[in-house]
mmCIF file of C-alpha atoms and ligand atoms in Angstrom:
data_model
loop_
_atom_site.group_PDB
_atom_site.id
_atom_site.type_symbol
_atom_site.label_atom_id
_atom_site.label_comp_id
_atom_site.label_asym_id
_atom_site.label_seq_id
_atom_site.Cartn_x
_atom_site.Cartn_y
_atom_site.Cartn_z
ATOM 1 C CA UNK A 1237 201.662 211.042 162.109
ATOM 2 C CA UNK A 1238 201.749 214.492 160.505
ATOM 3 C CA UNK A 1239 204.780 214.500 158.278
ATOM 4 C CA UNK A 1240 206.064 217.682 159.789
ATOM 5 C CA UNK A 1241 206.429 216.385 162.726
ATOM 6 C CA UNK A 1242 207.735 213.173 161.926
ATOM 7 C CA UNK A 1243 211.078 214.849 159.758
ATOM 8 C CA UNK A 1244 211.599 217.107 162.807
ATOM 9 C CA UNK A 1245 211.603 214.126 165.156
ATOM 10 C CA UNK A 1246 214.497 212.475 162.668
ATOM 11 C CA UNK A 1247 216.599 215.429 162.386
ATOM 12 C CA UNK A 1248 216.734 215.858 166.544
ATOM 13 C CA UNK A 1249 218.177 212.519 165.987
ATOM 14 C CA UNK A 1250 220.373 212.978 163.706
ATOM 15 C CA UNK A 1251 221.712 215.870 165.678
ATOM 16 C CA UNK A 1252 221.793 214.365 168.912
ATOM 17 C CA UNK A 1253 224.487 212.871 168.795
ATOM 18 C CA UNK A 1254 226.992 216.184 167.126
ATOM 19 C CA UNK A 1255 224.760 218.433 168.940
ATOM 20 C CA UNK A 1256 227.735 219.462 171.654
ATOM 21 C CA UNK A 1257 230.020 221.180 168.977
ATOM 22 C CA UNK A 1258 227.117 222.947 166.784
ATOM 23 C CA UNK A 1259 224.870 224.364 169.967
ATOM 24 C CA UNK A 1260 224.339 227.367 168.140
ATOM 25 C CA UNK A 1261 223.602 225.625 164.710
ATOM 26 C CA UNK A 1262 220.644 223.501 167.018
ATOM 27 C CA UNK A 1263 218.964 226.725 168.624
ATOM 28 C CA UNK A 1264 218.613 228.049 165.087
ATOM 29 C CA UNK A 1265 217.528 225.146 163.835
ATOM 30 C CA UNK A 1266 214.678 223.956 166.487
ATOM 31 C CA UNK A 1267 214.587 226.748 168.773
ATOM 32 C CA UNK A 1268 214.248 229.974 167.368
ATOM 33 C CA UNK A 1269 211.427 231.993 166.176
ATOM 34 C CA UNK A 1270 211.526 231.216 162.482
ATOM 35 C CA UNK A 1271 212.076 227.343 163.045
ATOM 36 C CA UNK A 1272 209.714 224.432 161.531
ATOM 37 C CA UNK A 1273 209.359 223.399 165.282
ATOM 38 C CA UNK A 1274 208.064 227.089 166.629
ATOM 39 C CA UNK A 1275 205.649 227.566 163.109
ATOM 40 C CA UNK A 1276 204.328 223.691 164.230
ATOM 41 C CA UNK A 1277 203.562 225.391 167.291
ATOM 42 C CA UNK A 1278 201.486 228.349 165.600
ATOM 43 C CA UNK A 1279 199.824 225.911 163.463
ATOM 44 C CA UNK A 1280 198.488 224.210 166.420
ATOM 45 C CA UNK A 1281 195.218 226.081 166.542
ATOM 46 C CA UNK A 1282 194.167 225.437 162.983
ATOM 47 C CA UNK A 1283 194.312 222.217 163.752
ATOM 48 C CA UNK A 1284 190.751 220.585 163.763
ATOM 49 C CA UNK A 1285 188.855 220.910 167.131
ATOM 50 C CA UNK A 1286 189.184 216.660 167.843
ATOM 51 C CA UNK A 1287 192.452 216.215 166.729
ATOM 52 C CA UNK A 1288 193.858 219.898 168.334
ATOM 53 C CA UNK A 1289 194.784 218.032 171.914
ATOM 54 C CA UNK A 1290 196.156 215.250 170.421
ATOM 55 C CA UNK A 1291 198.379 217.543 168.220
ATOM 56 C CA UNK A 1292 198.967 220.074 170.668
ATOM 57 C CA UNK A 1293 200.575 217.435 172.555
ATOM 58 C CA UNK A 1294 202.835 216.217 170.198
ATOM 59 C CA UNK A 1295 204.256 219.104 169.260
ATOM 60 C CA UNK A 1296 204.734 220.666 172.642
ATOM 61 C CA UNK A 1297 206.647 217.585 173.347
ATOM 62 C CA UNK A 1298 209.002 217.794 170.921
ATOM 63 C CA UNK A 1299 209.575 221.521 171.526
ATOM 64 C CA UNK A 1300 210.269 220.438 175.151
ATOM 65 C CA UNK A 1301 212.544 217.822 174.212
ATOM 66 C CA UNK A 1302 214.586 219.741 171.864
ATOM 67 C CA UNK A 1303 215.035 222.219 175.041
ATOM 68 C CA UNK A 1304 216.193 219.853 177.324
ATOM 69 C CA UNK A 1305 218.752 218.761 174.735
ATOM 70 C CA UNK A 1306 219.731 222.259 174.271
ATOM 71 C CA UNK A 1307 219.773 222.871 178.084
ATOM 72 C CA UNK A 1308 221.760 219.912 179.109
ATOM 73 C CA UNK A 1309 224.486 220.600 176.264
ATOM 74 C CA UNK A 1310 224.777 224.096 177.082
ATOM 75 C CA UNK A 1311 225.163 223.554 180.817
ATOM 76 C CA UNK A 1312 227.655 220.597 180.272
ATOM 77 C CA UNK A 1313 230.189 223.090 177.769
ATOM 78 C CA UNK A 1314 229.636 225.925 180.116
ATOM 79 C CA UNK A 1315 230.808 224.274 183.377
ATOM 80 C CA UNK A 1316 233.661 222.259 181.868
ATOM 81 C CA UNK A 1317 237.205 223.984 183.057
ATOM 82 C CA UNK A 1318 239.533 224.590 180.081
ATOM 83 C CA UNK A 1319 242.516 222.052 180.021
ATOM 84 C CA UNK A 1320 245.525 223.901 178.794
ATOM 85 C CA UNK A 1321 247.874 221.441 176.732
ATOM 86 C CA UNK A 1322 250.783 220.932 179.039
ATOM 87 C CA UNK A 1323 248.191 220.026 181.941
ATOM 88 C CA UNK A 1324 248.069 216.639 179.652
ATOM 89 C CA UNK A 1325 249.894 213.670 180.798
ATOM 90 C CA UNK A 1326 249.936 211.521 177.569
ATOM 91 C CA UNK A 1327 252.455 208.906 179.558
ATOM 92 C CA UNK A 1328 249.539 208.102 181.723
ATOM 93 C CA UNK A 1329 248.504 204.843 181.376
ATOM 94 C CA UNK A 1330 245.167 204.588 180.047
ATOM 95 C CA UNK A 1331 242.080 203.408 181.965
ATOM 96 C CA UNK A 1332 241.734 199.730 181.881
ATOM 97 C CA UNK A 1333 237.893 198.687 181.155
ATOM 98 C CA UNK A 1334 236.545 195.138 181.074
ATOM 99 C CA UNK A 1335 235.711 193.608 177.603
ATOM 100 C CA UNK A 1336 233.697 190.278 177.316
ATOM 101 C CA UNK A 1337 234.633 187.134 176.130
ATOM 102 C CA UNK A 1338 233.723 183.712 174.912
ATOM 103 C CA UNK A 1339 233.347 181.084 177.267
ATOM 104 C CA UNK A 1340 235.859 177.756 177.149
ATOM 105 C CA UNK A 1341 233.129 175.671 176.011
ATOM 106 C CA UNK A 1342 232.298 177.981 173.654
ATOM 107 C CA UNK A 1343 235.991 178.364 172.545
ATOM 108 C CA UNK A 1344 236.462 174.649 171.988
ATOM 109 C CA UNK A 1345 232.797 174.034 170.608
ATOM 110 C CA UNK A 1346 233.158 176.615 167.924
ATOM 111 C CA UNK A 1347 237.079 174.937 166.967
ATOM 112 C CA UNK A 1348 235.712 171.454 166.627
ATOM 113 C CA UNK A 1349 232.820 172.403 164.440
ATOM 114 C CA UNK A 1350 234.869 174.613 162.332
ATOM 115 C CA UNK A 1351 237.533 171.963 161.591
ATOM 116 C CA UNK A 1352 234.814 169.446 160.887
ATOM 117 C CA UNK A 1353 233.272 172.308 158.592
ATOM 118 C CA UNK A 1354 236.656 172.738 156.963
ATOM 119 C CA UNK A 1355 236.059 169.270 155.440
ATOM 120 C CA UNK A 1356 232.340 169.155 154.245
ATOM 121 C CA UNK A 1357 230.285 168.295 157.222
ATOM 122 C CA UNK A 1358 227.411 171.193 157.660
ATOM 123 C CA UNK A 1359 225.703 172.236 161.640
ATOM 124 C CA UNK A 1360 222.543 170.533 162.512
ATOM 125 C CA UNK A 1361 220.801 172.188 165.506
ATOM 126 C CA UNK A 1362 217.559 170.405 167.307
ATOM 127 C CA UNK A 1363 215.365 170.693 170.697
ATOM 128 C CA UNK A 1364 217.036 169.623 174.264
ATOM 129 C CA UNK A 1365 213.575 167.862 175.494
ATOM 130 C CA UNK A 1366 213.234 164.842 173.140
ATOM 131 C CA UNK A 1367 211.025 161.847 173.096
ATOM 132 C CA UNK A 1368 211.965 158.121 173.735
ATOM 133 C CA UNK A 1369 212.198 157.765 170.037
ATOM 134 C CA UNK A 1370 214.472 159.988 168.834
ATOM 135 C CA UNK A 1371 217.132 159.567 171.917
ATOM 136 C CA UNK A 1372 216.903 155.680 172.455
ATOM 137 C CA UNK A 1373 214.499 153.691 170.334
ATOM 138 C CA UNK A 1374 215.480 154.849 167.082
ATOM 139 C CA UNK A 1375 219.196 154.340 168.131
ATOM 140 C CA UNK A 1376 219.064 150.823 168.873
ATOM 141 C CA UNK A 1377 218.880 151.020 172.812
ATOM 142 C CA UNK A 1378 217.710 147.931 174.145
ATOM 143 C CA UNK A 1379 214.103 148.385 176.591
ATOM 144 C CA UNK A 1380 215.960 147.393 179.623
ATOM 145 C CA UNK A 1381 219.355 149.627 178.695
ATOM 146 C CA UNK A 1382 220.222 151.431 182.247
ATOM 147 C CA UNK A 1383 220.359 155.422 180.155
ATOM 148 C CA UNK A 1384 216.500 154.557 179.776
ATOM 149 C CA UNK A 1385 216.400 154.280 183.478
ATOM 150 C CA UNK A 1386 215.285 157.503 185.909
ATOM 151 C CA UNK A 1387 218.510 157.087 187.850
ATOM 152 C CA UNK A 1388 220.361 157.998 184.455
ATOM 153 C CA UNK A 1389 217.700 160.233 182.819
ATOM 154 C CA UNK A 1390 215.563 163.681 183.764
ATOM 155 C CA UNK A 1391 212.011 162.770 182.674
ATOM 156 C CA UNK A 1392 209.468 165.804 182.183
ATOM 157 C CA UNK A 1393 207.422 165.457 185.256
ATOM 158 C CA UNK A 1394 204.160 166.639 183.046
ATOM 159 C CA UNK A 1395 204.828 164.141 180.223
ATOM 160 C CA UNK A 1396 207.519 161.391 180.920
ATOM 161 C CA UNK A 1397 207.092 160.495 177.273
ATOM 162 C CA UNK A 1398 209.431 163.495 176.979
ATOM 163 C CA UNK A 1399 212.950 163.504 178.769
ATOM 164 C CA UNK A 1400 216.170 165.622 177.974
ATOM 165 C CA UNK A 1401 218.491 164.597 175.932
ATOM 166 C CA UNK A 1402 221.459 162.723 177.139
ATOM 167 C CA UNK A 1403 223.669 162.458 173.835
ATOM 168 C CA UNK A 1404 223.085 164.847 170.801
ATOM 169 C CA UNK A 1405 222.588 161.537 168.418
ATOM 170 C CA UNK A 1406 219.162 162.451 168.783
ATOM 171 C CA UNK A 1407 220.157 164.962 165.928
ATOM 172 C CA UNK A 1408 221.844 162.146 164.171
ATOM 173 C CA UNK A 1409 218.457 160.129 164.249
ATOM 174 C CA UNK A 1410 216.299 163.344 163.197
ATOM 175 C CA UNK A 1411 218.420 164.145 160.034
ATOM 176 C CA UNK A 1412 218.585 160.575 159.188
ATOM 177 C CA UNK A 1413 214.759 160.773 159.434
ATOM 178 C CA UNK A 1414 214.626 164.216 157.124
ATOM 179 C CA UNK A 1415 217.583 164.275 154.609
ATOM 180 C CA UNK A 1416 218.338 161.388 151.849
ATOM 181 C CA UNK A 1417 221.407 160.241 151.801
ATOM 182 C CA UNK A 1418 224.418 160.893 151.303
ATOM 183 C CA UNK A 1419 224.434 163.002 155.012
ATOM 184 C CA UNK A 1420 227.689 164.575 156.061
ATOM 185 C CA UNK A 1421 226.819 166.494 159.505
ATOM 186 C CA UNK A 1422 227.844 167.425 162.677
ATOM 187 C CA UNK A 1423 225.429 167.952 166.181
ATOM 188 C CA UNK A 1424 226.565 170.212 168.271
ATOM 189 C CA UNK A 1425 224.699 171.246 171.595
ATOM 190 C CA UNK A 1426 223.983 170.832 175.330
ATOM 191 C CA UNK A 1427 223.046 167.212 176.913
ATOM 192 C CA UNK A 1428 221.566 166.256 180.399
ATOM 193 C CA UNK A 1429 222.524 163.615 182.457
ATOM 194 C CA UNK A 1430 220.993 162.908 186.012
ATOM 195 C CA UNK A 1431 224.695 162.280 187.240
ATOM 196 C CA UNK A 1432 226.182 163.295 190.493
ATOM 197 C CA UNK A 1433 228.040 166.453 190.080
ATOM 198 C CA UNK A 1434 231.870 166.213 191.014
ATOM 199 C CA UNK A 1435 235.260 167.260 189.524
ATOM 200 C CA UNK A 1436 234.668 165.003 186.707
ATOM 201 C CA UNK A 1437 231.174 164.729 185.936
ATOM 202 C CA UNK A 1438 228.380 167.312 185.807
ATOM 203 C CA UNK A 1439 224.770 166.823 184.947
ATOM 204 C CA UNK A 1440 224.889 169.196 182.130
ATOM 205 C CA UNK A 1441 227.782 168.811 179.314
ATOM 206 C CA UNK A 1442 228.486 169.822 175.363
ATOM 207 C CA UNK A 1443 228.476 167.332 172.624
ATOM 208 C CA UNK A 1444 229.756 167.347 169.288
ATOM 209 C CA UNK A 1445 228.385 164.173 167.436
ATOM 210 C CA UNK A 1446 229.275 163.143 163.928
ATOM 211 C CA UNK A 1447 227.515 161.234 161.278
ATOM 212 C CA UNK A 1448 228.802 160.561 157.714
ATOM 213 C CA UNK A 1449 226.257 158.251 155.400
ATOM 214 C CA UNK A 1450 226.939 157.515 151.879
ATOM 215 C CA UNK A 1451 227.741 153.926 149.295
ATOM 216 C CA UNK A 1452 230.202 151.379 150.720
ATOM 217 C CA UNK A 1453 231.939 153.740 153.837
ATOM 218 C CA UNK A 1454 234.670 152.218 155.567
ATOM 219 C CA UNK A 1455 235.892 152.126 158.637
ATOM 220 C CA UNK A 1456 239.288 153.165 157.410
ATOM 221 C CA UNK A 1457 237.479 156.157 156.332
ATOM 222 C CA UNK A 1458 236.062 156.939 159.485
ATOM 223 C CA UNK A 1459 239.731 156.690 161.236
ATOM 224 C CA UNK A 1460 241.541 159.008 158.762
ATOM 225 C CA UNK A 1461 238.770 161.837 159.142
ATOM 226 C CA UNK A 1462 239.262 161.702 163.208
ATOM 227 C CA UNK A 1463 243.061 161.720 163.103
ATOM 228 C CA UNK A 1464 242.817 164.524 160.999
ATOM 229 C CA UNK A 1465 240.560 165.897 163.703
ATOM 230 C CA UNK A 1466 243.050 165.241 166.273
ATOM 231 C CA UNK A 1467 246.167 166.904 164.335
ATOM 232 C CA UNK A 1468 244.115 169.644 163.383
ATOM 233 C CA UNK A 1469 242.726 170.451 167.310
ATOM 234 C CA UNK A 1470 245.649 169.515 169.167
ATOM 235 C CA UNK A 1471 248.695 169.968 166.703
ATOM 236 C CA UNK A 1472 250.357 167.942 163.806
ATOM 237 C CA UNK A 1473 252.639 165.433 166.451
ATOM 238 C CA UNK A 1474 249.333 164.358 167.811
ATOM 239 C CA UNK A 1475 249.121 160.187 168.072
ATOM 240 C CA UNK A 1476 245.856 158.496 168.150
ATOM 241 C CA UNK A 1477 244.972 154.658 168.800
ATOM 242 C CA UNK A 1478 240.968 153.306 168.536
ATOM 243 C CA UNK A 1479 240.411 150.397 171.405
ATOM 244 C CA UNK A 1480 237.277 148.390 170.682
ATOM 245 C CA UNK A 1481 234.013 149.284 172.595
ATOM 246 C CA UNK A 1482 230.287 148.867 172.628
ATOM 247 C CA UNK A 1483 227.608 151.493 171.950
ATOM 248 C CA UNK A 1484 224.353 150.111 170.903
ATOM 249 C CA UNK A 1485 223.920 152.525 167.864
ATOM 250 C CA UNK A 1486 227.212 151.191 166.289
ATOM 251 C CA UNK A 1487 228.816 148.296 165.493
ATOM 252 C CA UNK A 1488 231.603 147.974 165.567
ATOM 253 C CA UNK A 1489 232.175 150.751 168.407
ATOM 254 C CA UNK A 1490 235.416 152.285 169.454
ATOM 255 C CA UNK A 1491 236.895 154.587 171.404
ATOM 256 C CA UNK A 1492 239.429 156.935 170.592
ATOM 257 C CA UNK A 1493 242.488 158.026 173.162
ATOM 258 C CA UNK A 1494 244.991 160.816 172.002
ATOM 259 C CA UNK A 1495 248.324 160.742 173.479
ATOM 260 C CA UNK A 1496 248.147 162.990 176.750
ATOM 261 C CA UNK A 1497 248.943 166.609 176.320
ATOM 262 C CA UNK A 1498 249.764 166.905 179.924
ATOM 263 C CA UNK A 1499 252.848 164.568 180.582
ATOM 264 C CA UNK A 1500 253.325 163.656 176.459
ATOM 265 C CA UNK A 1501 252.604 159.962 177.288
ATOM 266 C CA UNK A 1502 254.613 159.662 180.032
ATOM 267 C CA UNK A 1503 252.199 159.070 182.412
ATOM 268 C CA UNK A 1504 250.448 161.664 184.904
ATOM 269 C CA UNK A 1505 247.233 161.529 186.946
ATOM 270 C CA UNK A 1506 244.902 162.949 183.879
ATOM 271 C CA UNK A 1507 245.903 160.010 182.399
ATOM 272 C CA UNK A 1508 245.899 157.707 184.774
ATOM 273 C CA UNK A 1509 249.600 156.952 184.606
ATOM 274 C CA UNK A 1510 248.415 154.986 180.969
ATOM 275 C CA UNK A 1511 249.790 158.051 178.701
ATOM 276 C CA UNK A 1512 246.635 157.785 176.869
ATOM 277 C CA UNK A 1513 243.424 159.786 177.417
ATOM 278 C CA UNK A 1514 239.933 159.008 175.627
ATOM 279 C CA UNK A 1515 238.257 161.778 173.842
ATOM 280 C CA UNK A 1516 235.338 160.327 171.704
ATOM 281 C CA UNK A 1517 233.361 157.652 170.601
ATOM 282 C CA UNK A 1518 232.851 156.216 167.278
ATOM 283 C CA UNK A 1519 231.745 152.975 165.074
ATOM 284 C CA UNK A 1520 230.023 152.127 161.635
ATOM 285 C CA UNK A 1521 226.425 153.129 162.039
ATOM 286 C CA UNK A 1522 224.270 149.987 162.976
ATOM 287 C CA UNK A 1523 222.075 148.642 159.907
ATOM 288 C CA UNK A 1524 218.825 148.484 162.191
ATOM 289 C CA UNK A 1525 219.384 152.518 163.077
ATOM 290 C CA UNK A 1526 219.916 153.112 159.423
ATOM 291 C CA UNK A 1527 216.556 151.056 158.610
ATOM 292 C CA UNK A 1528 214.649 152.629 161.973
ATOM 293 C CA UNK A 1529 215.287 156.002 159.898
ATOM 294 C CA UNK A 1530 214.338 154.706 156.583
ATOM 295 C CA UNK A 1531 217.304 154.673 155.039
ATOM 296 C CA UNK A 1532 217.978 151.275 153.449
ATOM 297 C CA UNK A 1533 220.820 149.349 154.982
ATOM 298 C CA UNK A 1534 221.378 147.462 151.735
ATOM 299 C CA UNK A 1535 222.408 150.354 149.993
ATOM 300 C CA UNK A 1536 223.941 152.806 152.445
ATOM 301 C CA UNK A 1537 226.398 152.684 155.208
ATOM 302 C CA UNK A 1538 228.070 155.107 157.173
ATOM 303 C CA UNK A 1539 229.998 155.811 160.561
ATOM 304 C CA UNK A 1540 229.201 158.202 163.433
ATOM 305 C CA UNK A 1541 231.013 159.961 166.338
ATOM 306 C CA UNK A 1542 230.624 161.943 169.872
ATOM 307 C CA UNK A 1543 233.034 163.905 171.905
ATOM 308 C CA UNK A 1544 232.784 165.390 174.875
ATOM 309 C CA UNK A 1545 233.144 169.307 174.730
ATOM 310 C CA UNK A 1546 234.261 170.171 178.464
ATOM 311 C CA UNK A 1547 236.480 166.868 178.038
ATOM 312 C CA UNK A 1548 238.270 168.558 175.100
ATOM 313 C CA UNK A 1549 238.375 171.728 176.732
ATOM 314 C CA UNK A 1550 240.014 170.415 180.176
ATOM 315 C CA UNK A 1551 242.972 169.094 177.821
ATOM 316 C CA UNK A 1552 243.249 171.768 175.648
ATOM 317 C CA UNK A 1553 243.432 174.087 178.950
ATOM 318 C CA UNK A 1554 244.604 172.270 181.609
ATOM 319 C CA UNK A 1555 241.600 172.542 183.699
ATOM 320 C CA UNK A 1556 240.850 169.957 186.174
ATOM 321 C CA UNK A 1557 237.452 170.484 187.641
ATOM 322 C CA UNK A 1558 234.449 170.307 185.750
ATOM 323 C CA UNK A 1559 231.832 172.137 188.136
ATOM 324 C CA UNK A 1560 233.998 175.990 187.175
ATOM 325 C CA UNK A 1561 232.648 175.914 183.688
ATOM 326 C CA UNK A 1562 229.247 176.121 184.883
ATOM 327 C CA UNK A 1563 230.107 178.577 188.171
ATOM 328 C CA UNK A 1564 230.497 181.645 186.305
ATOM 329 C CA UNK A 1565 233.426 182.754 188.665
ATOM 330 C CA UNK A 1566 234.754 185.867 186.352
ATOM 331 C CA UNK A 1567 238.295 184.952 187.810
ATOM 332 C CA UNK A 1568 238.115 182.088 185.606
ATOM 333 C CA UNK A 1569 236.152 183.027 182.775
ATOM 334 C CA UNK A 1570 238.289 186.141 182.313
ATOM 335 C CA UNK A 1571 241.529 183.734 181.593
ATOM 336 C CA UNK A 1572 240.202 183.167 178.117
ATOM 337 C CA UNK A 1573 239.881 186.488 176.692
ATOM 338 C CA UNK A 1574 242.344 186.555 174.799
ATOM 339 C CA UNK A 1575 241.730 182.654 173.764
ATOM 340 C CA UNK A 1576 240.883 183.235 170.501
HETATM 341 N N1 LIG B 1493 226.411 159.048 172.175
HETATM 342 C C1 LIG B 1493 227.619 158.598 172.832
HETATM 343 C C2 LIG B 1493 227.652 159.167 174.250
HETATM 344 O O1 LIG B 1493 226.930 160.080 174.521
HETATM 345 C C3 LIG B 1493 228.837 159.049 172.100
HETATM 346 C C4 LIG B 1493 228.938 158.414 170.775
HETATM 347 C C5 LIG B 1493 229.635 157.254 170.614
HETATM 348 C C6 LIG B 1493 228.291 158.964 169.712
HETATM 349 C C7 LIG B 1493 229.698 156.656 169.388
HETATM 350 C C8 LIG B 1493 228.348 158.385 168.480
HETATM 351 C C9 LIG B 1493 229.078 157.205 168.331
HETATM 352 O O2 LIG B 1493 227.737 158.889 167.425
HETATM 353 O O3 LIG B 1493 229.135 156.629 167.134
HETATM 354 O O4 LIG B 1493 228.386 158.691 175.063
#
């Protein structure tokens, strides 16, 4: 583009903005007689015969452009009525406008990865529609395990070789498969379960999973690092107690209750009048996982974890119905603005 041009199209822009107070300073500057724009315009027939339309065009454009700035400006000062001072009620309160804001799962998803950050684990991230491999094989799932089963699953229609995930240890699997040890990392992200949807359970939920692999890891390690989890997300008092479960990926599995926020332990219907509510899953990382990702389980061991963000979230906020977090009902959402 000639050069001319191109400078006069940057300082429009540059004025566009301020124009309204220097009106007079613009006409000068684009619009009279002895402006670069107008001499553009007399330069237009020297231009060479196949490029003169082209030009021509350009130019008268701009010139038109720079007009309807001027115009608009001049019409908007002109027609504005003169306030005088004491027509100015400065005790009026001011308009209110909408601002947006983060969503709870969002709010509690970003807290849980920051406190885990705060201690040395780094973010993985990974794709939502995995293979067999990396969601059940890899992890230790047995052929005739239920999750494997189209009842508990999506399957791609196209492919079935390729289903969404239903935990985010996928991630755990795919960094075990990429990074030598030792691996301190976190997996945050959205999972997929063909469930019923209801109060409590949704086909789409947030997981944070865990995965620490290094020498001779214990499981003592493993519970220190989640109560400080617990303290740190739901406040220094906070009580924890592991109960012995069964995942296929570790062994030995547990599960993790904090003491309920709602009634302190006293017993309420979140937690089923027990005091106690369950908020993740844990256990010292099977050695046929670690070997299925060619890591050797001679040498290394390590522990993993999952939590459930929207689980987190109903505690943390008192929420008891799943299904709003994925209504987008602004009568809800808007309740967390100023959630930090
Ligand atoms: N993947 C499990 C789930 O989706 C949660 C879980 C439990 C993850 C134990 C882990 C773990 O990494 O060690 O229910």
């Amino acid at each position: 583009m000639n050069p001319k041009v191109e400078k006069i199209k940057q300082q429009l822009d540059q004025f566009r903005v301020e124009i309204g107070e220097h009106l007079e300073e613009f006409r000068l500057q684009f619009l009279s007689k002895k402006s670069e724009l107008q001499q553009l315009l007399g330069e237009i027939k020297n231009v060479e015969p196949d490029l003169r339309k082209e030009f021509g065009q350009i130019v008268n454009n701009l010139k038109q452009y720079a007009q309807e700035l001027f115009d608009a400006h001049k019409d908007r000062i002109e027609s504005a009525t003169p306030v005088h001072a004491s027509e100015i009620d400065v005790t009026r309160p001011a308009t209110l406008y909408t601002v947006g804001a983060l969503h709870p799962v969002s709010i509690v998803m970003n807290q849980v990865c920051e406190i885990f950050e705060k201690i040395g684990f780094a973010s993985v991230s990974g794709p939502d529609i995995e293979d067999d491999w990396h969601v059940f094989s890899a992890l230790n799932f047995p052929q005739e395990h239920p999750a494997r089963d189209m009842q508990d699953t999506f399957f791609v229609n196209v492919n079935p070789e390729f289903l969404l995930r239903t935990h985010t240890s996928s991630l755990q699997v795919r960094t075990m498969e990429t990074c030598p040890p030792p691996i301190r990392v976190i997996c945050p992200g959205r999972v997929y379960r063909n469930e019923t949807i209801t109060a409590r359970s949704h086909c789409i939920f947030h997981q944070v999973e865990g995965l620490y692999i290094a020498k001779e890891v214990s499981f003592a390690e493993m519970k220190q690092v989640l109560l400080f989890f617990a303290k740190e997300m739901f406040g220094e008092e906070t009580k924890i107690r592991l109960r012995p479960s069964y995942f296929p990926f570790t062994e030995p599995s547990a599960e993790m209750d904090i003491e309920c926020k709602i009634c302190g332990g006293k017993g309420c219907n979140v937690c089923k009048y027990s005091g106690w509510v369950e908020i993740l899953g844990c256990g010292m990382i099977d050695p046929n996982v670690l070997d299925n990702c060619g890591i050797n389980s001679k040498e290394y061991s390590g522990y993993a974890f999952g939590l459930g963000i929207e689980r987190m979230a109903m505690l943390k906020f008192k929420i008891n119905d799943i299904r709003l977090y994925f209504e987008n009902d602004v009568r809800f959402l808007s309740q967390f603005a100023y959630t930090q």
